[in-house]
Tab-separated table of C-alpha atoms and ligand atoms in Angstrom:
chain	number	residue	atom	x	y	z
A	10	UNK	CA	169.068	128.728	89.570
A	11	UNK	CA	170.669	126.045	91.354
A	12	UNK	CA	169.537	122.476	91.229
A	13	UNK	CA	166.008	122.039	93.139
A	14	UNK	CA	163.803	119.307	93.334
A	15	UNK	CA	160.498	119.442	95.634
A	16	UNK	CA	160.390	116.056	97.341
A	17	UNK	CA	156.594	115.379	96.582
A	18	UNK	CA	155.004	114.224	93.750
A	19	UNK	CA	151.617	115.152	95.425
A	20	UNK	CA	150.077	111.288	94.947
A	21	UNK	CA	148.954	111.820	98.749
A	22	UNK	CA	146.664	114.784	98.262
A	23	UNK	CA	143.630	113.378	96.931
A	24	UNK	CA	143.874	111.287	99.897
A	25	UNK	CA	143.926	114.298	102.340
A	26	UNK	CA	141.851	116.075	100.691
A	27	UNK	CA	139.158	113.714	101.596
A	28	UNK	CA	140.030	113.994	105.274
A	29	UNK	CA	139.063	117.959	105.094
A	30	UNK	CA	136.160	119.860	104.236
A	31	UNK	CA	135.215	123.801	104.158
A	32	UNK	CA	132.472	123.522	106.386
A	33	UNK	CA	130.695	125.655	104.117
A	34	UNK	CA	127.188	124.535	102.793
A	35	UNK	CA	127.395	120.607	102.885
A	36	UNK	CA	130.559	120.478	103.215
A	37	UNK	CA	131.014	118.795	99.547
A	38	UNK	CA	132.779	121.644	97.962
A	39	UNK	CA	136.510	122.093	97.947
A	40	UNK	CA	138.215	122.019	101.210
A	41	UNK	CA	140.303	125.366	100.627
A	42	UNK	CA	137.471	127.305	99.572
A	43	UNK	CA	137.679	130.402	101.839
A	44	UNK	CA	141.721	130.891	100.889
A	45	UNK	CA	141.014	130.492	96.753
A	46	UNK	CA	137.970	132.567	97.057
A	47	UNK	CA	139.624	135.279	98.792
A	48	UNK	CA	142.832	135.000	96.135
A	49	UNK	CA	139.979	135.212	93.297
A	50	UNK	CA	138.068	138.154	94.966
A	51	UNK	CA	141.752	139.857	95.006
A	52	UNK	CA	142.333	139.084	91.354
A	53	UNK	CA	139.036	140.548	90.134
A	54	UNK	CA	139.657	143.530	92.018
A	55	UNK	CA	142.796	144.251	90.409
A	56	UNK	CA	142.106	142.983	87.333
A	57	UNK	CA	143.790	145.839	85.800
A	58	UNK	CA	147.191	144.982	87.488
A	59	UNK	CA	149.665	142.478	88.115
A	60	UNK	CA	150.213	139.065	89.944
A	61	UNK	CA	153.325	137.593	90.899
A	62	UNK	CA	152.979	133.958	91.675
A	63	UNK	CA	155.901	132.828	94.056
A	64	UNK	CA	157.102	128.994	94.541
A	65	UNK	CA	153.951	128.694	91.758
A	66	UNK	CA	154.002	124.713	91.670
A	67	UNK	CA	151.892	123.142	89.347
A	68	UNK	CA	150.387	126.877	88.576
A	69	UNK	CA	146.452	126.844	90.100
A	70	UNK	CA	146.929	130.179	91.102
A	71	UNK	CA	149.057	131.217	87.858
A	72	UNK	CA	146.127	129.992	85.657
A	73	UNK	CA	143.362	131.385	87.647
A	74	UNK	CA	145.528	134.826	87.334
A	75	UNK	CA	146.260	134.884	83.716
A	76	UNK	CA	142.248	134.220	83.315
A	77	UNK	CA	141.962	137.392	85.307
A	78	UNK	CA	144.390	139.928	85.637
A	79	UNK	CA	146.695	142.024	82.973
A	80	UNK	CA	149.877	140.442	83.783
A	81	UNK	CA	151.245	137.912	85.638
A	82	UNK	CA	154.707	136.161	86.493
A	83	UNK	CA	155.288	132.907	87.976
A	84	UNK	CA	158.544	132.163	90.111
A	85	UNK	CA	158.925	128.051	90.991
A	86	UNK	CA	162.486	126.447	91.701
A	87	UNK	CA	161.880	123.093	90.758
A	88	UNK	CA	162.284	122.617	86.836
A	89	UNK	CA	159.989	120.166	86.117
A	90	UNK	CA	157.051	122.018	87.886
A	91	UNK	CA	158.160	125.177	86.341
A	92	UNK	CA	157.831	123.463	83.075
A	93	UNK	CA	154.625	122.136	84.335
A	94	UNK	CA	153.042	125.489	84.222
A	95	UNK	CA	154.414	126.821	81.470
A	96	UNK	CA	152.807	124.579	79.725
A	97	UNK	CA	149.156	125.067	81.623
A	98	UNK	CA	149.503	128.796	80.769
A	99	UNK	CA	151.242	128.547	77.018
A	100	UNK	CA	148.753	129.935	75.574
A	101	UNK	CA	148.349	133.004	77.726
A	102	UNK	CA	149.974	135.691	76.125
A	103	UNK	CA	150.397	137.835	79.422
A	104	UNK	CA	151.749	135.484	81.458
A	105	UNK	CA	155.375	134.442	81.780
A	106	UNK	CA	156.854	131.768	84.398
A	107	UNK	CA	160.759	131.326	85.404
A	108	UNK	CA	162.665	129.122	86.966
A	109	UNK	CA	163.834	131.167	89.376
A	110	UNK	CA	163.824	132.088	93.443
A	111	UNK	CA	162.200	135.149	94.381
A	112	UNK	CA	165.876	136.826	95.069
A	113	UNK	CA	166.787	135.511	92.043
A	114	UNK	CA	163.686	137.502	90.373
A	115	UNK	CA	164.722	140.636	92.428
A	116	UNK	CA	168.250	141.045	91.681
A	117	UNK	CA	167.783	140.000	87.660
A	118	UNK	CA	164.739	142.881	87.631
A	119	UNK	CA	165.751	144.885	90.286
A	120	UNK	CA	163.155	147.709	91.358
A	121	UNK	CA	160.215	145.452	89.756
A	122	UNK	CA	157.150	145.265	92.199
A	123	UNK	CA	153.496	143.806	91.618
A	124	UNK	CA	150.003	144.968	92.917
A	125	UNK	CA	149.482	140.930	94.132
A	126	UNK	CA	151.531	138.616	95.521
A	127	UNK	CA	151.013	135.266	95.968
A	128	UNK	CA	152.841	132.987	98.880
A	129	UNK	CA	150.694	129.980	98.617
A	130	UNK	CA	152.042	126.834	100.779
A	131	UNK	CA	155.651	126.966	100.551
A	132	UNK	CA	156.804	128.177	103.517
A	133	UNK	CA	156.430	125.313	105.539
A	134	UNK	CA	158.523	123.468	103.904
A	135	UNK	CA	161.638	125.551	103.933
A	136	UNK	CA	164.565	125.766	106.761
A	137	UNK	CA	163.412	128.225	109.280
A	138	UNK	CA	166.014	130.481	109.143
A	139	UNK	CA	165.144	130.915	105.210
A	140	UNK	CA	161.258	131.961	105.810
A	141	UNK	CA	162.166	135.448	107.052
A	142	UNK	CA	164.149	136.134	103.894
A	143	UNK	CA	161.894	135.154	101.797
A	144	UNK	CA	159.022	137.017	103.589
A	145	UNK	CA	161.427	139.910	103.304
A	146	UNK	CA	161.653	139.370	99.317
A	147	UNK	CA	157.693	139.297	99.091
A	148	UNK	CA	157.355	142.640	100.725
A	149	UNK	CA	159.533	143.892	98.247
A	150	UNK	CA	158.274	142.619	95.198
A	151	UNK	CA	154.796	143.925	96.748
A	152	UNK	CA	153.746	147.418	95.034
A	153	UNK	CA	152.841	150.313	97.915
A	154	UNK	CA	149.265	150.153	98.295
A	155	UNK	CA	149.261	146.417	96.900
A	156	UNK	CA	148.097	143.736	98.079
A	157	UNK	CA	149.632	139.981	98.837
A	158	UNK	CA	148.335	136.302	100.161
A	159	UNK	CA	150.625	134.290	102.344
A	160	UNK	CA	149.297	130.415	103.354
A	161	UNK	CA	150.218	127.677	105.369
A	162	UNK	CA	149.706	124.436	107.743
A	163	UNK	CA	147.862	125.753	111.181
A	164	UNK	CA	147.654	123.889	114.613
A	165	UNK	CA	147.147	124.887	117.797
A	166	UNK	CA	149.761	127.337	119.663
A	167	UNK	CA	150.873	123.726	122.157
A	168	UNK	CA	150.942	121.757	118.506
A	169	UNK	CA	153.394	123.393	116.410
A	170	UNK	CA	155.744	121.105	115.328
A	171	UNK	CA	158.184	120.229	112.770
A	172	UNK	CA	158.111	116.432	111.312
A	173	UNK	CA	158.635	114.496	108.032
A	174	UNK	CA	155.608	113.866	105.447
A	175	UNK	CA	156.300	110.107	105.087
A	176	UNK	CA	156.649	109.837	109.464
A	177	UNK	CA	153.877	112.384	111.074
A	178	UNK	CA	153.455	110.804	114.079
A	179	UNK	CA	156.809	111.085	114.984
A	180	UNK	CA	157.859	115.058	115.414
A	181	UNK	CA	161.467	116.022	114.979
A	182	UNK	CA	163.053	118.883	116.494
A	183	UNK	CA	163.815	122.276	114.481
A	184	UNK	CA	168.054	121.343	113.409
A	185	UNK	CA	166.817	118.300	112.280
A	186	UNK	CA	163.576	119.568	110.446
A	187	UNK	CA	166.211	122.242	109.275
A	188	UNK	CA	169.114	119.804	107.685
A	189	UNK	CA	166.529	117.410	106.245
A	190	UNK	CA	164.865	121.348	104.661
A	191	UNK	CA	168.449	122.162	103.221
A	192	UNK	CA	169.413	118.656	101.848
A	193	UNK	CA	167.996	118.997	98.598
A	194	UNK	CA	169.225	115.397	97.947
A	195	UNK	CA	167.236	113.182	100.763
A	196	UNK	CA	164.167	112.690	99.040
A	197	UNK	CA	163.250	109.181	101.279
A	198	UNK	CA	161.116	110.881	103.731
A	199	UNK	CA	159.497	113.184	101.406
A	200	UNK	CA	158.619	116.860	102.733
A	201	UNK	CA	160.401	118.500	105.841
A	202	UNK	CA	156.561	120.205	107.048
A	203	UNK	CA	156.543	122.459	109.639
A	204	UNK	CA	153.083	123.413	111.466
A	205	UNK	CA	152.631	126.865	112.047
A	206	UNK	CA	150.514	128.221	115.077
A	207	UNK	CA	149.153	131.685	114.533
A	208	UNK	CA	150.708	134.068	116.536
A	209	UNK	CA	154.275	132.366	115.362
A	210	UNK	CA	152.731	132.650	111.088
A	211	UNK	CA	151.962	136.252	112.124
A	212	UNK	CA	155.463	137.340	113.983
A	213	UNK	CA	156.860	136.836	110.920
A	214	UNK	CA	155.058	139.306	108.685
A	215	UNK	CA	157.538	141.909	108.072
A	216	UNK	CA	156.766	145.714	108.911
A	217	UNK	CA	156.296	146.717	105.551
A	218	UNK	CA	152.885	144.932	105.509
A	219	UNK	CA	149.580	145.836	107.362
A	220	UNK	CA	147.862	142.619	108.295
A	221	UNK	CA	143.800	143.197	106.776
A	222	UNK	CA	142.834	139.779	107.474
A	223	UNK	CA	143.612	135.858	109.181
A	224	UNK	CA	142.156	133.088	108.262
A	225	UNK	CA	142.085	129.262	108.772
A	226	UNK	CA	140.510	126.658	106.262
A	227	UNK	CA	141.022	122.954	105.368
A	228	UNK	CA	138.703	122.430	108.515
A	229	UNK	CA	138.796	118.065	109.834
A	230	UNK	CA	136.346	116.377	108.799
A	231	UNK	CA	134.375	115.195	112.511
A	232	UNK	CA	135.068	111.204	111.424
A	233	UNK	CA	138.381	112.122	111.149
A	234	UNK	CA	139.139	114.464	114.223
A	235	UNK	CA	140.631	111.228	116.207
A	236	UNK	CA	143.248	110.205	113.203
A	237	UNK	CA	144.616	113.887	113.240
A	238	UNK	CA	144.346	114.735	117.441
A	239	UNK	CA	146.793	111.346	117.520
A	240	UNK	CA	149.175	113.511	114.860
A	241	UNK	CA	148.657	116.635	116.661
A	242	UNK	CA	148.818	114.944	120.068
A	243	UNK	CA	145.669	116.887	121.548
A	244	UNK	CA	142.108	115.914	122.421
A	245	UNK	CA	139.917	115.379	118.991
A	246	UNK	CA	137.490	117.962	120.243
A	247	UNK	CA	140.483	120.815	120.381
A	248	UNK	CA	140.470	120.123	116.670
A	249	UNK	CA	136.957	120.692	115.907
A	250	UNK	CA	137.265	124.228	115.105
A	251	UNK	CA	141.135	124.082	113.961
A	252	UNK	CA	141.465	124.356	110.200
A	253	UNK	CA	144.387	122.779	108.938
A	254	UNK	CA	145.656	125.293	106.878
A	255	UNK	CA	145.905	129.630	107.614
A	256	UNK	CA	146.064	132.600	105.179
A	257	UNK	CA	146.885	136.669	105.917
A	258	UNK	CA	145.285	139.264	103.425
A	259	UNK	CA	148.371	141.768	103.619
A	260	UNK	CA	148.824	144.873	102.121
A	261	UNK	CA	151.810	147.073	101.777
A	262	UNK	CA	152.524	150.163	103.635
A	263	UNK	CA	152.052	153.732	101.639
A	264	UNK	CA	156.038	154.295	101.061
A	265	UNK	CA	157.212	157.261	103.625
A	266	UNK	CA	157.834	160.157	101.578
A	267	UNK	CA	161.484	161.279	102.129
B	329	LIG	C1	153.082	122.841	98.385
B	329	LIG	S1	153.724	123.462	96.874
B	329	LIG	C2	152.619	124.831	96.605
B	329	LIG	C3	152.504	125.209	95.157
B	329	LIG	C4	151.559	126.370	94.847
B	329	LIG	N1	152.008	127.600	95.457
B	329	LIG	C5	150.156	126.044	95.265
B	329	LIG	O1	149.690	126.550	96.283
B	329	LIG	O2	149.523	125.237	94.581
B	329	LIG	C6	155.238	124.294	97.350
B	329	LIG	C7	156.034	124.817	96.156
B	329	LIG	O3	157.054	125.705	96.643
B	329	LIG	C8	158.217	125.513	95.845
B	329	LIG	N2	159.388	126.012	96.596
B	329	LIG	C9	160.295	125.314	97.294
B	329	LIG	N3	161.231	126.122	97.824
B	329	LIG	C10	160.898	127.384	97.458
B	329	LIG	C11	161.467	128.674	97.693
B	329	LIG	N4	162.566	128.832	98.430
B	329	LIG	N5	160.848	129.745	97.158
B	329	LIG	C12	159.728	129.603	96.426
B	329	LIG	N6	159.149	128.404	96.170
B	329	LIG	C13	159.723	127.311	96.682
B	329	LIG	C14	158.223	124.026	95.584
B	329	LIG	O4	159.044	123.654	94.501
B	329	LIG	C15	156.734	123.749	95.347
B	329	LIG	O5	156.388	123.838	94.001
């Protein structure tokens, strides 16, 4: 594994956080309730099998996982959130996490697959040429018949964009996004983001997966549709029903027999 650092120590989440809300009920409850509800629905249903947790951060969905399924391996490039989770999960006997990249995982245990497999928020942070490889590596990691969960930012089709965490008024173009991505060691501006529009998250679903289900979550709260329309440069009331965030329910295509 070559030297990786993820330029965020996520201090600014809390602060989001309270800028979003699930719309669900009184709104109270956590913002991303609809994508972790669907992840834990897909857990208990295959309790039985196992999970592989890519770009696993600080392990929420690694934990939830070894709570409920048979096995489960976590994959997260950055050492110091690797070690992170290995502690969260050291005493869960079924659960192992490396400090690896997917391809990494793949050619070390080649032919391994898993019934679930988790994508959860990394992709928008990654060089856009790298996303389709990676996609690539999920659907083969992915068990025939199984099951995997891929998230990330949303906006409207007219507000994709690519900009720096620390600067997100000010959107950058995609070779800039890209060498600020791919410098591992320019850590002033904190994460390269990169906000997805749907049809542009679903292009690049490879063949190998059907797509059961989209989603959007991490909905604005209305007092604070004006703070992100100026970030998104649209009208506040385009936002209303824009989540922030987007998941696919995917599941792998029956191998073709020969
Ligand atoms: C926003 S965090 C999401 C963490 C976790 N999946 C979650 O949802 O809580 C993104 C994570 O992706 C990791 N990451 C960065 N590049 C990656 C890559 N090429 N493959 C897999 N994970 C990567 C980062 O180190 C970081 O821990």
């Amino acid at each position: 594994m070559q030297d990786f650092t993820y330029k965020d120590n996520e201090a600014s989440m809390p602060a989001l956080s309270a800028m979003l809300t699930s719309r669900m009920g009184d709104g109270s409850g956590n913002h991303e309730a609809a994508h972790l509800d669907t992840v834990r629905l897909l857990m208990a249903a295959l309790a039985d099998g196992s999970l592989l947790d890519v770009g696993c951060g600080q392990g929420r969905f690694t934990a939830a996982g070894a709570a409920l399924m048979r096995e489960v391996v976590a994959l997260e490039p950055d050492p110091a959130r690797c070690n992170w989770t290995r502690e969260l999960v050291a005493d869960r006997e079924n659960t192992t996490v490396l400090n690896l990249l997917a391809t990494e995982f793949i050619e070390q245990h080649p032919g391994r697959q898993f019934d679930l497999v988790i994508l959860s928020m990394v992709i928008q942070h990654l060089a856009t040429d790298s996303v389709p490889q990676l996609l690539a590596d999920v659907a083969r990691l992915t068990t025939p018949g199984g099951m995997a969960v891929v998230s990330t930012t949303h906006a409207l089709e007219k507000a994709r964009c690519f900009f720096l965490q620390h600067a997100p008024e000010q959107h950058i173009g995609e070779a800039a996004f890209n060498d600020y991505a791919r410098d591992n060691q320019s850590l002033d501006m904190g994460l390269p983001v990169r906000r997805f529009s749907r049809s542009e998250f679903i292009a690049l679903i490879p063949d190998a997966f059907e797509i059961v289900l989209w989603n959007q979550f991490s909905y604005y709260r209305p007092e604070q549709l004006g703070h992100f329309a100026r970030l998104h440069r649209v009208a506040p009331d385009e936002l209303s029903d824009v989540g922030n965030s987007q998941y696919l329910v995917l599941k792998k295509r029956a191998a073709l027999a020969a």
